[in-house]
Coordinates of C-alpha atoms in Angstrom, one line a residue:
Chain A
X1 CA 97.7 140.8 83.9
X2 CA 101.0 139.5 82.6
X3 CA 100.3 136.5 80.3
X4 CA 103.5 136.2 78.3
X5 CA 104.5 132.9 80.1
X6 CA 101.3 131.1 79.1
X7 CA 102.2 128.5 76.4
X8 CA 105.9 129.2 76.8
X9 CA 108.4 126.5 77.9
X10 CA 110.2 127.9 80.9
X11 CA 113.2 126.2 82.5
X12 CA 113.0 125.6 86.3
X13 CA 115.5 127.9 88.1
X14 CA 116.7 125.0 90.2
X15 CA 116.6 122.4 87.4
X16 CA 120.4 122.1 86.7
X17 CA 121.1 122.0 90.5
X18 CA 118.6 119.2 90.9
X19 CA 119.6 117.0 88.0
X20 CA 123.3 117.4 88.8
X21 CA 122.9 116.6 92.5
X22 CA 124.1 120.0 93.6
X23 CA 120.7 120.9 95.2
X24 CA 120.6 120.2 98.9
X25 CA 118.0 118.3 100.8
X26 CA 116.9 119.8 104.1
X27 CA 119.0 117.2 105.9
X28 CA 122.1 118.4 104.1
X29 CA 122.3 121.8 105.9
X30 CA 124.6 121.6 108.8
X31 CA 124.9 123.9 111.8
X32 CA 128.0 124.1 114.0
X33 CA 128.0 121.6 116.9
X34 CA 124.9 120.0 115.5
X35 CA 123.9 116.7 117.1
X36 CA 122.1 113.8 115.3
X37 CA 119.4 111.6 116.6
X38 CA 117.9 108.3 115.6
X39 CA 114.6 106.9 117.0
X40 CA 114.3 103.4 118.3
X41 CA 110.9 101.9 117.7
X42 CA 109.2 99.3 119.8
X43 CA 108.8 95.8 118.3
X44 CA 105.6 94.7 120.0
X45 CA 102.1 96.0 119.4
X46 CA 100.8 96.0 123.0
X47 CA 102.3 95.6 126.4
X48 CA 105.0 97.3 128.4
X49 CA 108.7 97.7 128.5
X50 CA 110.1 95.7 131.4
X51 CA 113.7 96.7 131.0
X52 CA 116.0 98.6 128.7
X53 CA 119.8 98.4 128.6
X54 CA 121.5 101.4 127.0
X55 CA 125.0 100.6 128.2
X56 CA 126.3 99.2 124.9
X57 CA 124.8 102.1 123.0
X58 CA 126.6 104.6 125.2
X59 CA 129.9 102.9 124.5
X60 CA 129.7 103.9 120.8
X61 CA 132.3 106.5 119.9
X62 CA 130.5 109.9 119.6
X63 CA 127.5 108.8 121.7
X64 CA 126.0 111.7 123.7
X65 CA 122.8 110.4 125.3
X66 CA 120.1 107.8 125.0
X67 CA 116.7 109.2 126.0
X68 CA 114.0 106.8 127.2
X69 CA 110.9 107.1 129.4
X70 CA 113.2 106.8 132.4
X71 CA 115.3 109.9 131.7
X72 CA 113.4 112.1 129.3
X73 CA 113.1 115.8 130.1
X74 CA 110.0 117.0 131.8
X75 CA 107.0 117.1 129.6
X76 CA 103.9 119.4 129.8
X77 CA 101.1 117.6 131.6
X78 CA 98.0 119.3 130.2
X79 CA 96.8 118.3 126.7
X80 CA 96.2 122.0 126.0
X81 CA 99.9 122.7 126.2
X82 CA 100.4 120.7 123.0
X83 CA 97.9 122.7 120.9
X84 CA 99.2 124.6 118.0
X85 CA 97.6 125.8 114.8
X86 CA 97.8 122.3 113.2
X87 CA 96.9 120.1 116.2
X88 CA 93.5 118.4 116.2
X89 CA 91.3 119.9 118.9
X90 CA 90.2 116.4 120.0
X91 CA 92.0 113.4 121.4
X92 CA 95.3 113.0 123.2
X93 CA 98.6 114.5 121.8
X94 CA 101.5 112.1 121.3
X95 CA 103.8 112.2 124.3
X96 CA 106.9 110.4 123.1
X97 CA 108.8 108.4 125.7
X98 CA 106.0 109.1 128.2
X99 CA 106.0 105.9 130.1
X100 CA 106.7 102.1 129.9
X101 CA 103.4 101.4 128.2
X102 CA 103.4 100.2 124.6
X103 CA 100.2 101.1 122.8
X104 CA 101.0 100.4 119.1
X105 CA 103.6 98.6 116.9
X106 CA 106.5 100.8 116.1
X107 CA 106.0 103.2 119.0
X108 CA 109.1 105.3 119.7
X109 CA 110.8 104.0 122.8
X110 CA 114.2 105.6 122.8
X111 CA 116.1 108.4 121.1
X112 CA 119.8 108.0 120.5
X113 CA 121.8 111.2 120.3
X114 CA 125.3 111.3 118.9
X115 CA 127.9 113.6 117.3
X116 CA 127.3 111.9 113.9
X117 CA 124.3 110.3 112.2
X118 CA 126.2 107.0 111.8
X119 CA 127.1 106.9 115.5
X120 CA 123.4 107.6 116.4
X121 CA 122.3 104.8 114.0
X122 CA 124.8 102.4 115.4
X123 CA 123.6 103.2 118.9
X124 CA 120.0 102.6 118.0
X125 CA 120.9 99.0 117.2
X126 CA 122.6 98.3 120.5
X127 CA 119.7 99.2 122.8
X128 CA 118.5 96.0 124.5
X129 CA 114.9 95.9 125.3
X130 CA 112.7 93.3 127.0
X131 CA 108.9 93.5 127.0
X132 CA 106.0 92.2 128.8
X133 CA 103.7 91.4 125.9
X134 CA 99.9 91.7 126.0
X135 CA 97.5 90.4 123.3
X136 CA 96.6 92.8 120.5
X137 CA 93.7 93.1 118.2
X138 CA 94.0 94.5 114.7
X139 CA 90.6 93.5 113.4
X140 CA 88.3 96.5 113.9
X141 CA 85.1 94.3 113.6
X142 CA 86.2 92.2 116.5
X143 CA 87.6 95.1 118.5
X144 CA 84.3 96.9 118.4
X145 CA 82.7 94.2 120.4
X146 CA 84.9 95.2 123.3
X147 CA 84.4 98.9 122.8
X148 CA 83.2 100.7 125.9
X149 CA 81.7 104.0 126.5
X150 CA 84.0 106.5 127.9
X151 CA 82.5 108.1 131.0
X152 CA 83.0 111.6 132.3
X153 CA 83.5 113.4 129.0
X154 CA 82.6 116.7 130.6
X155 CA 84.7 118.8 128.3
X156 CA 84.5 122.5 128.7
X157 CA 83.5 124.6 125.8
X158 CA 81.9 121.7 123.9
X159 CA 78.1 121.3 123.8
X160 CA 77.0 117.8 124.9
X161 CA 74.8 116.0 122.4
X162 CA 71.1 116.2 123.1
X163 CA 69.5 113.4 125.1
X164 CA 67.7 110.8 123.0
X165 CA 63.9 111.1 122.8
X166 CA 61.1 108.9 121.4
X167 CA 61.4 105.3 120.1
X168 CA 62.2 105.2 116.4
X169 CA 62.5 101.4 116.4
X170 CA 59.0 100.9 117.7
X171 CA 57.6 103.6 115.4
X172 CA 59.2 102.0 112.3
X173 CA 57.5 98.7 113.0
X174 CA 54.0 100.2 112.5
X175 CA 52.7 101.0 109.0
X176 CA 53.6 104.4 107.8
X177 CA 49.9 105.3 107.3
X178 CA 49.3 105.0 111.0
X179 CA 52.0 107.5 111.9
X180 CA 50.6 110.6 113.5
X181 CA 50.6 113.6 111.2
X182 CA 52.0 116.8 112.2
X183 CA 49.2 119.4 112.4
X184 CA 51.5 122.4 112.7
X185 CA 53.3 123.8 109.7
X186 CA 56.8 124.7 110.4
X187 CA 57.8 128.1 109.1
X188 CA 60.6 127.8 106.6
X189 CA 62.9 129.8 108.8
X190 CA 62.9 127.3 111.7
X191 CA 65.1 124.3 111.9
X192 CA 63.4 122.0 109.5
X193 CA 65.6 119.0 110.4
X194 CA 64.0 118.9 113.8
X195 CA 60.8 117.4 112.3
X196 CA 62.5 114.0 112.7
X197 CA 61.5 114.4 116.3
X198 CA 58.0 113.0 117.2
X199 CA 55.4 115.7 116.4
Chain B
X1 CA 126.3 101.2 110.3
X2 CA 128.9 98.8 111.6
X3 CA 132.5 99.6 111.0
X4 CA 134.0 97.5 108.2
X5 CA 137.3 97.2 106.4
X6 CA 137.3 98.4 102.8
X7 CA 139.8 97.2 100.2
X8 CA 140.2 97.5 96.5
X9 CA 140.9 94.3 94.6
X10 CA 143.7 94.8 92.2
X11 CA 143.4 91.3 90.7
X12 CA 141.2 88.3 90.9
X13 CA 143.8 86.2 92.7
X14 CA 144.5 88.7 95.5
X15 CA 140.7 89.2 95.9
X16 CA 140.3 85.4 96.3
X17 CA 143.2 85.3 98.8
X18 CA 141.7 88.2 100.9
X19 CA 138.2 86.5 100.8
X20 CA 139.7 83.2 102.0
X21 CA 140.9 84.9 105.2
X22 CA 137.7 86.8 105.8
X23 CA 134.6 84.6 106.2
X24 CA 132.3 87.6 106.7
X25 CA 133.7 89.8 103.8
X26 CA 131.6 90.7 100.8
X27 CA 132.4 91.8 97.3
X28 CA 131.0 95.1 96.2
X29 CA 130.3 96.2 92.6
X30 CA 127.7 98.9 92.1
X31 CA 126.5 98.6 95.7
X32 CA 122.9 99.5 94.7
X33 CA 121.5 96.7 96.9
X34 CA 124.4 95.8 99.3
X35 CA 124.8 99.3 100.7
X36 CA 121.0 99.6 101.3
X37 CA 121.1 96.4 103.2
X38 CA 124.0 97.6 105.3
X39 CA 122.1 100.7 106.1
X40 CA 119.1 98.6 107.2
X41 CA 121.5 96.5 109.4
X42 CA 120.5 93.4 107.3
X43 CA 124.0 92.8 105.8
X44 CA 126.8 93.2 108.3
X45 CA 130.0 92.4 106.4
X46 CA 133.3 92.8 108.3
X47 CA 135.0 93.9 105.0
X48 CA 134.1 95.0 101.6
X49 CA 136.3 94.1 98.6
X50 CA 135.7 96.6 95.9
X51 CA 135.9 95.0 92.4
X52 CA 135.6 98.1 90.4
X53 CA 139.3 98.4 89.5
X54 CA 139.2 95.0 87.7
X55 CA 138.9 95.0 84.0
X56 CA 135.7 93.1 83.6
X57 CA 133.9 95.8 81.6
X58 CA 133.8 94.4 78.1
X59 CA 130.9 93.1 76.0
X60 CA 132.5 90.9 73.3
X61 CA 131.6 88.4 70.7
X62 CA 132.8 84.8 71.4
X63 CA 134.1 82.3 68.9
X64 CA 131.0 80.1 69.4
X65 CA 128.8 82.9 68.2
X66 CA 127.7 83.9 71.7
X67 CA 128.4 87.1 73.5
X68 CA 130.3 87.6 76.8
X69 CA 129.2 90.3 79.2
X70 CA 131.9 91.3 81.7
X71 CA 130.7 91.2 85.3
X72 CA 131.3 94.9 85.9
X73 CA 129.5 96.1 82.8
X74 CA 126.6 98.3 84.1
X75 CA 123.0 97.3 83.5
X76 CA 122.6 100.4 81.3
X77 CA 125.6 99.6 79.2
X78 CA 124.3 96.1 78.6
X79 CA 120.9 97.2 77.7
X80 CA 122.0 99.9 75.2
X81 CA 125.0 97.9 73.8
X82 CA 124.5 97.5 70.1
X83 CA 125.3 93.8 70.2
X84 CA 122.8 93.2 72.9
X85 CA 120.0 95.3 71.6
X86 CA 120.4 93.8 68.1
X87 CA 120.9 90.2 69.0
X88 CA 119.3 89.9 72.4
X89 CA 116.5 92.4 72.6
X90 CA 114.8 90.3 75.2
X91 CA 117.7 91.1 77.6
X92 CA 117.7 94.8 76.8
X93 CA 113.9 95.0 77.4
X94 CA 114.1 93.1 80.7
X95 CA 116.9 95.3 82.0
X96 CA 115.1 98.5 81.0
X97 CA 111.9 97.3 82.7
X98 CA 113.7 97.3 86.0
X99 CA 114.8 99.9 88.6
X100 CA 115.5 103.4 87.4
X101 CA 118.0 105.0 85.1
X102 CA 120.2 106.1 88.0
X103 CA 120.3 102.6 89.5
X104 CA 120.9 100.9 86.1
X105 CA 123.8 103.3 85.5
X106 CA 125.4 102.1 88.8
X107 CA 124.3 98.4 89.0
X108 CA 126.6 95.8 87.6
X109 CA 125.9 92.6 85.7
X110 CA 127.4 90.4 88.4
X111 CA 125.7 92.4 91.2
X112 CA 122.3 92.1 89.5
X113 CA 122.6 88.3 89.8
X114 CA 123.5 88.6 93.5
X115 CA 120.8 91.0 94.7
X116 CA 118.7 89.8 97.5
X117 CA 114.9 89.5 98.0
X118 CA 112.8 92.6 98.7
X119 CA 110.5 90.6 101.1
X120 CA 109.6 93.2 103.8
X121 CA 110.3 90.7 106.6
X122 CA 113.8 90.2 105.3
X123 CA 114.4 94.0 105.5
X124 CA 112.8 94.5 108.9
X125 CA 115.3 93.4 111.6
X126 CA 112.6 93.7 114.3
X127 CA 110.8 90.6 113.0
X128 CA 111.8 87.0 112.4
X129 CA 113.1 85.9 109.0
X130 CA 114.7 82.6 108.1
X131 CA 116.6 84.1 105.3
X132 CA 118.1 86.9 107.5
X133 CA 118.4 84.9 110.7
X134 CA 118.0 81.1 110.0
X135 CA 115.7 79.3 112.3
X136 CA 113.7 82.4 113.5
X137 CA 110.7 81.7 111.4
X138 CA 108.8 83.1 108.5
X139 CA 105.9 85.5 109.3
X140 CA 105.4 86.2 105.6
X141 CA 103.4 83.1 105.0
X142 CA 100.5 84.4 107.1
X143 CA 101.4 88.1 106.6
X144 CA 102.3 90.6 104.0
X145 CA 103.0 88.4 101.0
X146 CA 101.4 90.1 98.0
X147 CA 104.7 90.2 96.2
X148 CA 105.9 86.8 97.3
X149 CA 106.3 83.3 95.7
X150 CA 103.8 80.8 94.4
X151 CA 106.2 78.2 93.1
X152 CA 109.1 76.3 94.7
X153 CA 108.4 77.7 98.1
X154 CA 109.4 75.9 101.3
X155 CA 108.2 75.8 104.9
X156 CA 111.1 78.1 105.7
X157 CA 110.8 80.8 103.0
X158 CA 108.5 82.2 100.3
X159 CA 110.7 85.0 99.1
X160 CA 111.1 85.9 95.4
X161 CA 114.2 86.8 93.5
X162 CA 113.7 90.5 92.5
X163 CA 115.7 90.7 89.3
X164 CA 114.3 91.4 85.8
X165 CA 117.6 90.9 84.0
X166 CA 117.9 87.4 85.5
X167 CA 114.5 86.4 84.1
X168 CA 115.7 87.2 80.6
X169 CA 119.1 85.5 81.2
X170 CA 117.2 82.3 82.4
X171 CA 115.1 82.3 79.2
X172 CA 118.2 82.8 77.1
X173 CA 120.0 80.0 78.8
X174 CA 123.0 82.0 79.8
X175 CA 126.1 80.7 81.5
X176 CA 127.7 82.3 84.5
X177 CA 131.5 82.2 84.6
X178 CA 133.0 82.4 88.1
X179 CA 136.5 82.1 89.5
X180 CA 137.8 81.5 93.0
X181 CA 140.6 80.0 95.0
X182 CA 139.7 76.5 93.6
X183 CA 139.8 77.7 90.0
X184 CA 137.3 78.6 87.3
X185 CA 133.8 77.2 87.0
X186 CA 131.0 77.6 84.4
X187 CA 127.5 77.5 86.0
X188 CA 124.5 77.1 83.8
X189 CA 122.0 79.9 84.6
X190 CA 119.4 77.4 85.8
X191 CA 121.8 76.2 88.4
X192 CA 123.1 79.5 89.6
X193 CA 120.2 80.5 91.8
X194 CA 118.6 78.0 94.1
X195 CA 115.3 77.3 95.8
X196 CA 115.0 78.1 99.5
X197 CA 114.5 74.5 100.9
X198 CA 115.6 74.4 104.5
X199 CA 118.5 76.9 103.8
X200 CA 116.8 80.0 102.6
X201 CA 119.8 82.1 103.8
X202 CA 121.7 80.8 100.7
X203 CA 120.5 82.4 97.5
X204 CA 123.0 81.0 95.0
X205 CA 125.4 78.1 94.4
X206 CA 128.3 80.5 94.4
X207 CA 130.9 79.6 97.1
X208 CA 132.4 82.1 99.5
X209 CA 135.2 83.9 97.8
X210 CA 134.1 83.1 94.2
X211 CA 133.7 86.0 91.9
X212 CA 131.4 86.2 88.9
X213 CA 133.6 87.2 86.0
X214 CA 131.2 87.2 83.1
X215 CA 127.8 86.2 82.0
X216 CA 127.9 84.4 78.6
X217 CA 125.0 84.4 76.2
X218 CA 124.5 81.6 73.7
X219 CA 124.5 82.2 70.0
X220 CA 120.7 82.0 69.7
X221 CA 119.3 85.3 71.1
X222 CA 115.7 85.0 69.9
X223 CA 116.2 88.3 68.1
X224 CA 113.2 87.7 65.8
X225 CA 110.6 86.6 68.4
X226 CA 110.9 87.6 72.0
X227 CA 108.9 89.5 74.6
X228 CA 109.3 90.6 78.2
X229 CA 106.0 91.2 79.8
X230 CA 106.2 92.7 83.3
X231 CA 103.0 93.2 85.4
X232 CA 103.5 95.5 88.4
X233 CA 101.6 97.9 90.6
X234 CA 102.8 100.9 88.7
X235 CA 104.4 101.2 85.3
X236 CA 107.8 102.3 86.5
X237 CA 110.2 101.7 89.4
X238 CA 108.3 98.8 90.8
X239 CA 109.2 95.1 91.2
X240 CA 107.4 92.5 89.1
X241 CA 104.3 90.9 90.5
X242 CA 104.6 88.6 87.5
X243 CA 107.1 88.9 84.7
X244 CA 107.6 86.6 81.7
X245 CA 110.5 86.5 79.4
X246 CA 109.7 84.5 76.3
X247 CA 111.9 83.8 73.3
X248 CA 111.0 81.7 70.2
X249 CA 112.5 80.6 67.0
X250 CA 109.9 79.8 64.4
X251 CA 110.1 78.0 61.0
X252 CA 106.9 77.9 58.9
X253 CA 104.8 78.6 62.0
X254 CA 106.3 75.8 64.0
X255 CA 108.5 76.4 67.1
X256 CA 112.1 75.2 66.7
X257 CA 113.7 76.8 69.7
X258 CA 112.0 78.2 72.9
X259 CA 113.0 79.8 76.2
X260 CA 110.4 80.9 78.7
X261 CA 111.1 82.1 82.3
X262 CA 109.0 83.8 85.0
X263 CA 110.0 86.4 87.5
X264 CA 108.1 87.3 90.7
X265 CA 106.9 83.7 91.3
X266 CA 109.8 82.0 93.0
X267 CA 113.1 82.2 94.8
X268 CA 114.8 82.0 91.4
X269 CA 113.7 82.7 87.8
X270 CA 111.3 79.9 87.0
X271 CA 112.0 77.9 83.9
X272 CA 111.4 74.3 82.9
X273 CA 113.4 73.5 79.8
X274 CA 112.1 69.9 79.7
X275 CA 108.5 71.1 79.4
X276 CA 109.6 73.5 76.6
X277 CA 111.0 70.5 74.8
X278 CA 107.9 68.4 75.2
X279 CA 105.2 71.0 74.8
X280 CA 106.6 73.8 72.6
X281 CA 109.3 72.4 70.3
X282 CA 107.7 71.2 67.0
X283 CA 104.3 72.6 67.9
X284 CA 102.4 75.4 66.1
X285 CA 102.9 78.9 67.5
X286 CA 99.3 79.5 68.6
X287 CA 97.2 80.0 71.7
X288 CA 96.3 76.3 72.2
X289 CA 100.0 75.6 72.5
X290 CA 100.5 78.4 75.0
X291 CA 97.6 77.2 77.1
X292 CA 98.8 73.6 77.3
X293 CA 102.3 74.8 78.1
X294 CA 101.3 77.3 80.8
X295 CA 99.1 74.7 82.6
X296 CA 102.1 72.3 82.8
X297 CA 104.6 75.1 83.7
X298 CA 102.4 76.4 86.6
X299 CA 101.2 73.1 87.9
X300 CA 101.7 73.0 91.6
X301 CA 101.5 76.8 92.2
X302 CA 99.8 77.8 95.4
X303 CA 99.2 81.2 97.1
X304 CA 99.5 82.4 100.6
X305 CA 96.5 84.7 100.8
X306 CA 97.5 88.2 99.6
X307 CA 99.4 86.7 96.6
X308 CA 96.6 84.3 95.5
X309 CA 95.9 86.7 92.6
X310 CA 99.1 85.5 91.1
X311 CA 97.6 82.1 90.4
X312 CA 95.3 83.8 87.9
X313 CA 97.8 86.4 86.7
X314 CA 100.7 84.1 85.9
X315 CA 98.9 81.9 83.3
X316 CA 97.5 84.9 81.3
X317 CA 100.9 86.6 81.5
X318 CA 102.7 83.5 80.1
X319 CA 100.1 83.3 77.3
X320 CA 100.4 87.0 76.5
X321 CA 104.2 87.0 76.5
X322 CA 104.3 84.0 74.1
X323 CA 101.6 85.5 71.9
X324 CA 103.5 88.7 71.8
X325 CA 106.8 87.0 71.1
X326 CA 105.3 84.9 68.3
X327 CA 104.0 88.1 66.7
X328 CA 106.9 90.2 67.9
X329 CA 104.5 93.0 68.8
X330 CA 104.8 96.1 70.8
X331 CA 106.2 96.1 74.3
X332 CA 103.9 95.8 77.3

């Protein structure tokens, strides 16, 4: 093993570039005919978009397109289509600009595309949106009261949890000494955690 | 960003003339705050008048024994200037407690005075803010207000002034020299920034078109006994939750001169010269004195939820700064 670097001060190869500002950020690499986009975020936490006017934004010099839920390109329908090596295997993938529904504060509602970043940013400020607002709840302790069981979670490839058995609440009310004892000794190799089930 | 006109001022008079004809124009110095605010669509000036070609870059001694700092001297150049670090160490320390080296290299003395609050509601154009859009409301009072004011607040606004430098200038009792189409004015530092009242959109008593030309320091700089204690969430590159600039002159253990100002508590650096006169001058430099003084200085403070901790933090920080100044100990 080569150990001559241990205990030795070594200059970073890109040190001078970084301290002098010569090093480039990822956003400073430009391709020919590149376009720039700025996301417009929703300003309510819950509700729906009742109307969106993109006319003024499209009048900005250099404007190319404003994408909203009305004109977005086709989007894959099945959740599976969004899976990649990093995606969580559970839950719903984010479908930006999917429809008029607002599910959270700051939700992306439009994408302004332009020939320059500045034009795209200027466009993003000219989108006129009106909403139909619904109440929102940010306190988890209160929200849990309204939680409901999701029916029909028959997902393929995932074992459903076992059905509940016994009555632990009733059992715990009786003195421990009166609990029935298991007469069978479980061999070490079997699943010992299953002894929480009534013997 | 909105399109705007950009002109260089080649003299104070022509700058004033241009400003008189452009109600929505702004001066630009280092641009470390204004340009950010323009990118956030908070400031939307129709024109920028760049002052950087003006010759306001001197730090010079005055006949009255004070020191004049030109409005365009950078924060770094003030902090490291031999006159300042020797005679006004409180000012050097306060400046170096703020921002980052890069920002201090760019930011000017005049601009530091005119920087705007960092209240998150002021920066977010999607939410109401009386300072940004008068009359829209202030969600900060029931919202994210950990960094906001406990003194001098109004129904309309609970923003804080973000500067460290200004807290030291308040304690030192500086004077702001300004010029405009109506001539020159000297503004005592305590009268330069204002409380929000029902016009939180106005930060200072500067009139449209007036330019800060210098900040003048008095002869007494508390060189022997001063401290700047800044309490913040991390030890670098963070705004003050509470900061205290304290300067004392002592003779035989008795206080002969004093200046104490707080940052992070109000819409302006918080100082009460009358209380200093009554409760510090002539008194022994000890903890009992500091306690009596801090109780009077912070009377009437109240929190808004997240920032309630400041009600406990401010008194101990005042005492610590005064104790440190009296003993001229190490920096916090």
